Amino acid sequence: NTYSQSGWFALNSGTTAELSDVFFTDINTGFVINEYGSFIWKTTNAGQTWTQYDMGELRHANTLFFVDSQTGWASGYNSTLVKTTNGGVNWFSQSYPGGNANFALFFINSNTGIAAGYGNQVIKTTNGGTLWYSVNSGVNCNFYALSFSDNLTGYGSGGNGVIYKTTNTGETWVQLQSNTSNEIFGLYFVPNTNTGYAATGLGDILKTTNGGSSWSVVNAGIGYDMKTVFFNDINNGFAAGNNGTMLKTTNGGVTWISQSTPISTGIRKVHFENPNLGFAVGAEGMIIKTTSGGFTSLSNEGSFVPKTVTLGQNFPNPFNPVTSIKFGINKEQNVNLQIYDINGKLVSELV
């Protein structure tokens, strides 16, 4: 007999704070921040344990970016931008023009980075943040996300379905037509390609294959916000959001399969280090991890071989958010285990 368990499992973060962002610099070293406080948590053992550090003047951290295990930046609501050069242990403030909140950060290297947020604010540095200057020419929106496909080409998204594009590392921006009027909370372009994905309010997932010139809806709205999107390549990626929703595609968004997670409220950010190893964060201090690309893991229950194929009742039932399903096969073979709703629609592929 064999039983299956969720491909996502909870880590012990040591906090119940609302976590807003997660960033890993390698398979072991990662950071998470909380939206309503001044703390950052760091792991050096792939999430087994976390150490808390104070971020100084930053009181409402919303966005995080590291260029290596030592050097990173964070910003958020209280018009503060901070930097660390010793792996998050100490942080110091950097001044910038505009003074509005930043909700997105992206660095090309240790010197060149972009920050964007409320009030048409887009700022840039070319010396690691010693000096920030405004580059918001042509911008008229509140930015929620930034993503660059190469050193020159980047994109920003925000309220009312707005997407902007730069081809000169943020010096100037041109507005694109996004095919939605919903807020675009998550944005990800696959490096060195013209393929990008966007996660929107009310659940639409958008895709472009021509550098943002046109966008198509590849997953229709599910009634609540999708907050984040991440792709390992042009075909394999994840989108996540409210109500603990985690969706995966392996064919460039043609189909999406729901994955079970321990988060039942909202998922704010998802980050993958490779196709199998990923992390996500959300409300109540939840940090979740997968080592299987979110696919359900299988465990043998003894050496007994049943005479026929069997499928047991899930337990517990009802459940929130994890249940186990036992099944047995009478010979070694490939197994496909799928979940359908009462209308016959495929909602999850467990195995």
mmCIF file of C-alpha atoms in Angstrom:
data_model
loop_
_atom_site.group_PDB
_atom_site.id
_atom_site.type_symbol
_atom_site.label_atom_id
_atom_site.label_comp_id
_atom_site.label_asym_id
_atom_site.label_seq_id
_atom_site.Cartn_x
_atom_site.Cartn_y
_atom_site.Cartn_z
ATOM 1 C CA ASN A 1 0.000 0.000 0.000
ATOM 2 C CA THR A 2 1.057 3.570 -0.673
ATOM 3 C CA TYR A 3 -0.181 6.860 0.687
ATOM 4 C CA SER A 4 0.319 10.369 -0.658
ATOM 5 C CA GLN A 5 1.028 13.592 1.187
ATOM 6 C CA SER A 6 1.100 17.208 0.078
ATOM 7 C CA GLY A 7 4.148 18.380 -1.857
ATOM 8 C CA TRP A 8 4.148 21.608 0.206
ATOM 9 C CA PHE A 9 4.880 21.507 3.930
ATOM 10 C CA ALA A 10 5.108 24.129 6.667
ATOM 11 C CA LEU A 11 8.365 25.345 8.217
ATOM 12 C CA ASN A 12 8.739 26.665 11.759
ATOM 13 C CA SER A 13 9.281 30.389 11.257
ATOM 14 C CA GLY A 14 9.114 31.287 14.937
ATOM 15 C CA THR A 15 6.690 34.148 14.275
ATOM 16 C CA THR A 16 3.004 34.773 13.662
ATOM 17 C CA ALA A 17 3.653 38.022 11.776
ATOM 18 C CA GLU A 18 2.236 38.732 8.322
ATOM 19 C CA LEU A 19 5.063 37.766 5.959
ATOM 20 C CA SER A 20 5.218 39.780 2.749
ATOM 21 C CA ASP A 21 8.257 38.607 0.777
ATOM 22 C CA VAL A 22 10.772 35.764 0.501
ATOM 23 C CA PHE A 23 14.120 35.715 -1.286
ATOM 24 C CA PHE A 24 16.763 32.962 -1.469
ATOM 25 C CA THR A 25 20.289 33.535 -2.743
ATOM 26 C CA ASP A 26 21.104 29.810 -2.960
ATOM 27 C CA ILE A 27 19.493 26.527 -1.910
ATOM 28 C CA ASN A 28 20.361 27.117 1.761
ATOM 29 C CA THR A 29 20.411 30.875 2.368
ATOM 30 C CA GLY A 30 17.136 32.758 2.399
ATOM 31 C CA PHE A 31 15.293 35.695 3.939
ATOM 32 C CA VAL A 32 11.672 36.590 4.753
ATOM 33 C CA ILE A 33 10.248 39.919 5.931
ATOM 34 C CA ASN A 34 7.069 40.984 7.713
ATOM 35 C CA GLU A 35 4.717 43.711 6.570
ATOM 36 C CA TYR A 36 3.814 45.217 9.944
ATOM 37 C CA GLY A 37 7.134 45.219 11.759
ATOM 38 C CA SER A 38 10.847 45.875 11.507
ATOM 39 C CA PHE A 39 12.194 42.326 11.445
ATOM 40 C CA ILE A 40 13.783 40.032 8.909
ATOM 41 C CA TRP A 41 14.298 36.289 9.388
ATOM 42 C CA LYS A 42 17.257 34.475 7.866
ATOM 43 C CA THR A 43 17.995 30.801 7.281
ATOM 44 C CA THR A 44 21.272 29.187 6.271
ATOM 45 C CA ASN A 45 19.978 25.607 6.268
ATOM 46 C CA ALA A 46 17.160 25.708 3.702
ATOM 47 C CA GLY A 47 14.502 26.743 6.201
ATOM 48 C CA GLN A 48 15.124 24.276 9.029
ATOM 49 C CA THR A 49 15.815 27.162 11.435
ATOM 50 C CA TRP A 50 15.394 30.934 11.213
ATOM 51 C CA THR A 51 17.209 33.773 12.992
ATOM 52 C CA GLN A 52 15.537 37.131 13.561
ATOM 53 C CA TYR A 53 17.297 40.473 12.937
ATOM 54 C CA ASP A 54 16.117 44.067 13.282
ATOM 55 C CA MET A 55 15.962 46.155 10.082
ATOM 56 C CA GLY A 56 16.565 49.477 11.739
ATOM 57 C CA GLU A 57 14.386 52.338 10.539
ATOM 58 C CA LEU A 58 12.276 50.187 8.218
ATOM 59 C CA ARG A 59 8.981 49.549 10.008
ATOM 60 C CA HIS A 60 6.685 48.121 7.318
ATOM 61 C CA ALA A 61 8.734 45.912 5.019
ATOM 62 C CA ASN A 62 7.038 44.973 1.761
ATOM 63 C CA THR A 63 9.737 44.141 -0.774
ATOM 64 C CA LEU A 64 13.156 42.479 -0.637
ATOM 65 C CA PHE A 65 16.014 41.852 -3.075
ATOM 66 C CA PHE A 66 19.493 40.327 -2.636
ATOM 67 C CA VAL A 67 22.282 40.200 -5.213
ATOM 68 C CA ASP A 68 24.283 37.695 -3.137
ATOM 69 C CA SER A 69 24.195 36.176 0.345
ATOM 70 C CA GLN A 70 25.614 39.362 1.918
ATOM 71 C CA THR A 71 24.202 42.316 -0.014
ATOM 72 C CA GLY A 72 20.519 43.174 -0.146
ATOM 73 C CA TRP A 73 17.899 45.895 0.074
ATOM 74 C CA ALA A 74 14.400 46.188 1.534
ATOM 75 C CA SER A 75 11.709 48.841 1.473
ATOM 76 C CA GLY A 76 8.042 49.361 2.228
ATOM 77 C CA TYR A 77 5.335 51.578 3.601
ATOM 78 C CA ASN A 78 7.083 54.062 5.857
ATOM 79 C CA SER A 79 9.079 55.757 3.085
ATOM 80 C CA THR A 80 12.284 54.016 4.114
ATOM 81 C CA LEU A 81 14.803 52.062 2.041
ATOM 82 C CA VAL A 82 17.494 50.052 3.841
ATOM 83 C CA LYS A 83 20.560 48.059 2.799
ATOM 84 C CA THR A 84 22.660 45.302 4.346
ATOM 85 C CA THR A 85 26.198 44.261 3.446
ATOM 86 C CA ASN A 86 26.603 41.524 6.059
ATOM 87 C CA GLY A 87 23.831 39.085 5.244
ATOM 88 C CA GLY A 88 20.981 40.878 7.006
ATOM 89 C CA VAL A 89 22.613 41.196 10.438
ATOM 90 C CA ASN A 90 22.796 45.006 10.225
ATOM 91 C CA TRP A 91 20.886 47.493 8.069
ATOM 92 C CA PHE A 92 21.412 51.171 7.253
ATOM 93 C CA SER A 93 19.041 53.647 5.611
ATOM 94 C CA GLN A 94 19.449 55.174 2.162
ATOM 95 C CA SER A 95 17.689 58.411 1.240
ATOM 96 C CA TYR A 96 15.827 58.758 -2.033
ATOM 97 C CA PRO A 97 13.760 61.411 -3.848
ATOM 98 C CA GLY A 98 9.978 61.437 -3.690
ATOM 99 C CA GLY A 99 9.641 59.896 -0.268
ATOM 100 C CA ASN A 100 6.732 57.626 -1.218
ATOM 101 C CA ALA A 101 6.420 53.973 -0.289
ATOM 102 C CA ASN A 102 8.238 51.398 -2.427
ATOM 103 C CA PHE A 103 6.533 48.096 -3.230
ATOM 104 C CA ALA A 104 8.980 46.644 -5.748
ATOM 105 C CA LEU A 105 12.754 46.246 -5.960
ATOM 106 C CA PHE A 106 14.949 44.777 -8.685
ATOM 107 C CA PHE A 107 18.739 44.859 -8.939
ATOM 108 C CA ILE A 108 20.718 44.040 -12.075
ATOM 109 C CA ASN A 109 23.936 43.763 -10.069
ATOM 110 C CA SER A 110 25.399 45.118 -6.837
ATOM 111 C CA ASN A 111 25.464 48.646 -8.267
ATOM 112 C CA THR A 112 22.427 49.053 -10.505
ATOM 113 C CA GLY A 113 18.904 48.749 -9.159
ATOM 114 C CA ILE A 114 15.349 50.061 -9.521
ATOM 115 C CA ALA A 115 12.730 50.714 -6.844
ATOM 116 C CA ALA A 116 9.119 51.657 -7.518
ATOM 117 C CA GLY A 117 5.908 52.268 -5.631
ATOM 118 C CA TYR A 118 3.189 54.792 -4.871
ATOM 119 C CA GLY A 119 2.654 58.179 -6.486
ATOM 120 C CA ASN A 120 4.266 57.428 -9.857
ATOM 121 C CA GLN A 121 7.513 56.812 -8.014
ATOM 122 C CA VAL A 122 10.338 55.068 -9.889
ATOM 123 C CA ILE A 123 13.910 55.578 -8.669
ATOM 124 C CA LYS A 124 17.256 54.193 -9.786
ATOM 125 C CA THR A 125 20.786 53.804 -8.446
ATOM 126 C CA THR A 126 24.016 52.980 -10.262
ATOM 127 C CA ASN A 127 26.253 52.934 -7.177
ATOM 128 C CA GLY A 128 24.594 50.470 -4.824
ATOM 129 C CA GLY A 129 22.175 53.006 -3.377
ATOM 130 C CA THR A 130 24.606 55.689 -2.260
ATOM 131 C CA LEU A 131 22.652 57.961 -4.608
ATOM 132 C CA TRP A 132 19.112 57.329 -5.863
ATOM 133 C CA TYR A 133 17.540 59.494 -8.580
ATOM 134 C CA SER A 134 14.083 59.714 -10.146
ATOM 135 C CA VAL A 135 13.367 57.962 -13.480
ATOM 136 C CA ASN A 136 9.582 58.216 -13.568
ATOM 137 C CA SER A 137 9.235 59.990 -16.921
ATOM 138 C CA GLY A 138 6.053 58.752 -18.606
ATOM 139 C CA VAL A 139 4.867 56.805 -15.548
ATOM 140 C CA ASN A 140 1.377 57.351 -14.156
ATOM 141 C CA CYS A 141 0.511 54.551 -11.745
ATOM 142 C CA ASN A 142 1.239 52.892 -8.424
ATOM 143 C CA PHE A 143 3.769 50.107 -9.039
ATOM 144 C CA TYR A 144 3.397 46.723 -7.289
ATOM 145 C CA ALA A 145 5.965 44.594 -9.139
ATOM 146 C CA LEU A 146 9.163 44.804 -11.197
ATOM 147 C CA SER A 147 10.802 42.175 -13.387
ATOM 148 C CA PHE A 148 13.738 42.363 -15.799
ATOM 149 C CA SER A 149 14.397 39.881 -18.601
ATOM 150 C CA ASP A 150 17.939 41.157 -19.196
ATOM 151 C CA ASN A 151 20.198 44.010 -18.115
ATOM 152 C CA LEU A 152 18.356 46.545 -20.270
ATOM 153 C CA THR A 153 14.786 45.287 -20.586
ATOM 154 C CA GLY A 154 12.422 45.512 -17.660
ATOM 155 C CA TYR A 155 8.739 45.727 -16.812
ATOM 156 C CA GLY A 156 6.650 47.213 -14.026
ATOM 157 C CA SER A 157 3.002 46.582 -13.158
ATOM 158 C CA GLY A 158 0.453 48.174 -10.904
ATOM 159 C CA GLY A 159 -3.074 49.470 -10.476
ATOM 160 C CA ASN A 160 -5.802 49.453 -13.144
ATOM 161 C CA GLY A 161 -4.055 46.815 -15.228
ATOM 162 C CA VAL A 162 -1.097 49.052 -16.017
ATOM 163 C CA ILE A 163 2.166 47.562 -17.331
ATOM 164 C CA TYR A 164 5.201 49.669 -18.285
ATOM 165 C CA LYS A 165 8.332 48.639 -20.175
ATOM 166 C CA THR A 166 11.880 49.984 -20.243
ATOM 167 C CA THR A 167 14.638 49.095 -22.708
ATOM 168 C CA ASN A 168 17.367 51.217 -21.101
ATOM 169 C CA THR A 169 17.536 49.876 -17.533
ATOM 170 C CA GLY A 170 14.767 52.081 -16.240
ATOM 171 C CA GLU A 171 15.819 55.470 -17.583
ATOM 172 C CA THR A 172 12.552 55.805 -19.553
ATOM 173 C CA TRP A 173 9.269 53.860 -19.554
ATOM 174 C CA VAL A 174 6.525 53.186 -22.126
ATOM 175 C CA GLN A 175 3.035 51.990 -21.215
ATOM 176 C CA LEU A 176 1.813 48.680 -22.687
ATOM 177 C CA GLN A 177 -1.703 47.330 -23.255
ATOM 178 C CA SER A 178 -2.267 44.549 -20.734
ATOM 179 C CA ASN A 179 -5.732 43.230 -21.663
ATOM 180 C CA THR A 180 -7.064 43.783 -18.125
ATOM 181 C CA SER A 181 -8.286 46.606 -15.899
ATOM 182 C CA ASN A 182 -7.592 44.663 -12.697
ATOM 183 C CA GLU A 183 -4.632 45.418 -10.489
ATOM 184 C CA ILE A 184 -1.516 43.458 -11.438
ATOM 185 C CA PHE A 185 0.172 42.348 -8.220
ATOM 186 C CA GLY A 186 2.665 39.799 -9.560
ATOM 187 C CA LEU A 187 4.920 39.998 -12.610
ATOM 188 C CA TYR A 188 7.660 37.675 -13.834
ATOM 189 C CA PHE A 189 9.647 37.583 -17.075
ATOM 190 C CA VAL A 190 11.713 34.514 -17.857
ATOM 191 C CA PRO A 191 15.364 35.652 -18.133
ATOM 192 C CA ASN A 192 16.649 36.288 -21.658
ATOM 193 C CA THR A 193 13.258 35.711 -23.284
ATOM 194 C CA ASN A 194 10.249 37.761 -24.387
ATOM 195 C CA THR A 195 7.936 35.552 -22.320
ATOM 196 C CA GLY A 196 6.316 36.954 -19.215
ATOM 197 C CA TYR A 197 3.410 36.239 -16.867
ATOM 198 C CA ALA A 198 1.284 38.497 -14.677
ATOM 199 C CA ALA A 199 -0.962 37.722 -11.687
ATOM 200 C CA THR A 200 -3.966 39.978 -11.225
ATOM 201 C CA GLY A 201 -6.778 40.911 -8.907
ATOM 202 C CA LEU A 202 -9.828 38.633 -9.261
ATOM 203 C CA GLY A 203 -7.522 35.826 -10.335
ATOM 204 C CA ASP A 204 -6.650 36.301 -13.989
ATOM 205 C CA ILE A 205 -3.208 35.121 -15.101
ATOM 206 C CA LEU A 206 -1.845 36.868 -18.189
ATOM 207 C CA LYS A 207 0.897 35.839 -20.606
ATOM 208 C CA THR A 208 2.981 37.544 -23.277
ATOM 209 C CA THR A 209 5.427 35.968 -25.717
ATOM 210 C CA ASN A 210 6.438 39.169 -27.519
ATOM 211 C CA GLY A 211 7.924 41.313 -24.794
ATOM 212 C CA GLY A 212 4.634 42.746 -23.620
ATOM 213 C CA SER A 213 3.315 43.988 -26.961
ATOM 214 C CA SER A 214 0.234 41.833 -26.430
ATOM 215 C CA TRP A 215 -1.142 39.835 -23.506
ATOM 216 C CA SER A 216 -3.589 36.935 -23.372
ATOM 217 C CA VAL A 217 -5.532 35.494 -20.439
ATOM 218 C CA VAL A 218 -4.226 31.976 -19.780
ATOM 219 C CA ASN A 219 -6.235 31.378 -16.605
ATOM 220 C CA ALA A 220 -9.642 32.976 -16.097
ATOM 221 C CA GLY A 221 -10.431 34.751 -12.842
ATOM 222 C CA ILE A 222 -11.278 32.654 -9.794
ATOM 223 C CA GLY A 223 -12.927 35.495 -7.865
ATOM 224 C CA TYR A 224 -10.076 36.449 -5.543
ATOM 225 C CA ASP A 225 -6.666 38.030 -5.973
ATOM 226 C CA MET A 226 -3.610 36.282 -7.319
ATOM 227 C CA LYS A 227 -0.585 37.930 -5.698
ATOM 228 C CA THR A 228 2.551 36.344 -7.098
ATOM 229 C CA VAL A 229 3.922 34.444 -10.082
ATOM 230 C CA PHE A 230 7.270 32.698 -10.634
ATOM 231 C CA PHE A 231 8.608 30.636 -13.561
ATOM 232 C CA ASN A 232 11.627 28.346 -13.755
ATOM 233 C CA ASP A 233 11.533 28.501 -17.574
ATOM 234 C CA ILE A 234 8.994 29.489 -20.229
ATOM 235 C CA ASN A 235 6.805 26.425 -19.536
ATOM 236 C CA ASN A 236 7.104 25.559 -15.833
ATOM 237 C CA GLY A 237 5.791 28.000 -13.282
ATOM 238 C CA PHE A 238 3.573 28.824 -10.314
ATOM 239 C CA ALA A 239 0.973 31.427 -9.439
ATOM 240 C CA ALA A 240 -0.408 31.939 -5.936
ATOM 241 C CA GLY A 241 -2.712 34.225 -3.985
ATOM 242 C CA ASN A 242 -5.600 34.533 -1.586
ATOM 243 C CA ASN A 243 -7.343 31.568 0.075
ATOM 244 C CA GLY A 244 -4.077 29.636 -0.051
ATOM 245 C CA THR A 245 -4.346 29.181 -3.817
ATOM 246 C CA MET A 246 -1.286 27.606 -5.454
ATOM 247 C CA LEU A 247 -1.442 26.823 -9.172
ATOM 248 C CA LYS A 248 1.179 25.111 -11.311
ATOM 249 C CA THR A 249 1.608 24.857 -15.068
ATOM 250 C CA THR A 250 4.028 22.688 -17.017
ATOM 251 C CA ASN A 251 2.948 23.797 -20.494
ATOM 252 C CA GLY A 252 3.327 27.554 -20.507
ATOM 253 C CA GLY A 253 -0.019 28.324 -18.956
ATOM 254 C CA VAL A 254 -2.204 26.237 -21.263
ATOM 255 C CA THR A 255 -3.441 24.326 -18.219
ATOM 256 C CA TRP A 256 -3.083 24.973 -14.494
ATOM 257 C CA ILE A 257 -3.301 22.397 -11.724
ATOM 258 C CA SER A 258 -4.182 23.319 -8.139
ATOM 259 C CA GLN A 259 -1.742 22.198 -5.442
ATOM 260 C CA SER A 260 -2.591 21.739 -1.781
ATOM 261 C CA THR A 261 -0.647 23.879 0.714
ATOM 262 C CA PRO A 262 -0.753 24.359 4.506
ATOM 263 C CA ILE A 263 -1.679 28.028 3.982
ATOM 264 C CA SER A 264 -5.444 28.592 4.093
ATOM 265 C CA THR A 265 -5.438 32.398 3.992
ATOM 266 C CA GLY A 266 -3.236 34.375 1.627
ATOM 267 C CA ILE A 267 0.035 33.544 -0.133
ATOM 268 C CA ARG A 268 1.992 36.738 -0.706
ATOM 269 C CA LYS A 269 5.125 35.563 -2.517
ATOM 270 C CA VAL A 270 6.548 32.418 -4.077
ATOM 271 C CA HIS A 271 10.224 31.879 -4.925
ATOM 272 C CA PHE A 272 12.032 28.915 -6.512
ATOM 273 C CA GLU A 273 15.744 28.156 -6.520
ATOM 274 C CA ASN A 274 15.362 25.317 -9.022
ATOM 275 C CA PRO A 275 12.415 23.389 -10.526
ATOM 276 C CA ASN A 276 12.005 21.294 -7.357
ATOM 277 C CA LEU A 277 13.013 23.583 -4.489
ATOM 278 C CA GLY A 278 10.590 26.386 -3.715
ATOM 279 C CA PHE A 279 9.343 28.534 -0.850
ATOM 280 C CA ALA A 280 6.264 30.681 -0.263
ATOM 281 C CA VAL A 281 5.128 33.009 2.532
ATOM 282 C CA GLY A 282 1.849 34.405 3.802
ATOM 283 C CA ALA A 283 -0.262 35.305 6.798
ATOM 284 C CA GLU A 284 0.287 34.203 10.402
ATOM 285 C CA GLY A 285 4.021 33.659 9.951
ATOM 286 C CA MET A 286 3.523 30.863 7.441
ATOM 287 C CA ILE A 287 6.559 29.733 5.462
ATOM 288 C CA ILE A 288 6.026 26.710 3.256
ATOM 289 C CA LYS A 289 8.489 24.665 1.246
ATOM 290 C CA THR A 290 8.518 22.055 -1.481
ATOM 291 C CA THR A 291 11.356 19.802 -2.590
ATOM 292 C CA SER A 292 9.328 18.156 -5.341
ATOM 293 C CA GLY A 293 8.062 21.075 -7.388
ATOM 294 C CA GLY A 294 4.864 20.954 -5.382
ATOM 295 C CA PHE A 295 4.019 17.451 -6.510
ATOM 296 C CA THR A 296 2.639 15.094 -3.903
ATOM 297 C CA SER A 297 5.135 12.770 -2.270
ATOM 298 C CA LEU A 298 4.514 9.030 -1.978
ATOM 299 C CA SER A 299 5.366 6.758 0.942
ATOM 300 C CA ASN A 300 5.194 2.983 1.133
ATOM 301 C CA GLU A 301 3.157 1.482 3.975
ATOM 302 C CA GLY A 302 4.737 -1.907 4.529
ATOM 303 C CA SER A 303 5.597 -4.579 1.975
ATOM 304 C CA PHE A 304 2.115 -6.072 1.549
ATOM 305 C CA VAL A 305 1.051 -6.255 -2.111
ATOM 306 C CA PRO A 306 -2.738 -6.108 -2.615
ATOM 307 C CA LYS A 307 -4.441 -8.492 -5.036
ATOM 308 C CA THR A 308 -6.259 -5.665 -6.818
ATOM 309 C CA VAL A 309 -5.942 -1.901 -7.276
ATOM 310 C CA THR A 310 -7.444 -0.090 -4.281
ATOM 311 C CA LEU A 311 -8.279 3.527 -3.513
ATOM 312 C CA GLY A 312 -9.131 4.485 0.052
ATOM 313 C CA GLN A 313 -11.177 7.306 1.535
ATOM 314 C CA ASN A 314 -9.149 10.400 2.295
ATOM 315 C CA PHE A 315 -8.467 11.092 5.983
ATOM 316 C CA PRO A 316 -9.231 13.375 7.693
ATOM 317 C CA ASN A 317 -12.417 14.429 5.956
ATOM 318 C CA PRO A 318 -13.358 17.237 6.086
ATOM 319 C CA PHE A 319 -9.849 18.654 6.231
ATOM 320 C CA ASN A 320 -7.962 21.950 6.349
ATOM 321 C CA PRO A 321 -5.568 22.186 4.685
ATOM 322 C CA VAL A 322 -3.985 18.676 4.367
ATOM 323 C CA THR A 323 -5.424 15.226 3.893
ATOM 324 C CA SER A 324 -3.937 11.800 3.093
ATOM 325 C CA ILE A 325 -5.207 9.369 0.463
ATOM 326 C CA LYS A 326 -4.222 5.713 0.608
ATOM 327 C CA PHE A 327 -4.091 3.591 -2.524
ATOM 328 C CA GLY A 328 -2.676 0.191 -3.447
ATOM 329 C CA ILE A 329 -1.413 -1.308 -6.697
ATOM 330 C CA ASN A 330 -0.807 -4.984 -7.367
ATOM 331 C CA LYS A 331 2.298 -4.535 -9.523
ATOM 332 C CA GLU A 332 4.996 -1.993 -10.224
ATOM 333 C CA GLN A 333 3.618 0.583 -12.648
ATOM 334 C CA ASN A 334 3.183 4.295 -13.275
ATOM 335 C CA VAL A 335 0.340 5.875 -11.301
ATOM 336 C CA ASN A 336 -1.807 8.920 -12.065
ATOM 337 C CA LEU A 337 -4.021 10.247 -9.231
ATOM 338 C CA GLN A 338 -6.343 13.125 -10.110
ATOM 339 C CA ILE A 339 -9.010 15.040 -8.173
ATOM 340 C CA TYR A 340 -12.226 16.242 -9.852
ATOM 341 C CA ASP A 341 -14.960 18.500 -8.502
ATOM 342 C CA ILE A 342 -18.655 17.578 -8.495
ATOM 343 C CA ASN A 343 -19.005 18.997 -12.016
ATOM 344 C CA GLY A 344 -16.329 16.698 -13.420
ATOM 345 C CA LYS A 345 -13.675 19.440 -13.731
ATOM 346 C CA LEU A 346 -10.068 18.486 -13.029
ATOM 347 C CA VAL A 347 -8.933 20.545 -10.036
ATOM 348 C CA SER A 348 -5.704 18.842 -8.923
ATOM 349 C CA GLU A 349 -3.241 16.228 -10.160
ATOM 350 C CA LEU A 350 -1.625 14.689 -7.084
ATOM 351 C CA VAL A 351 0.571 12.093 -8.726
#
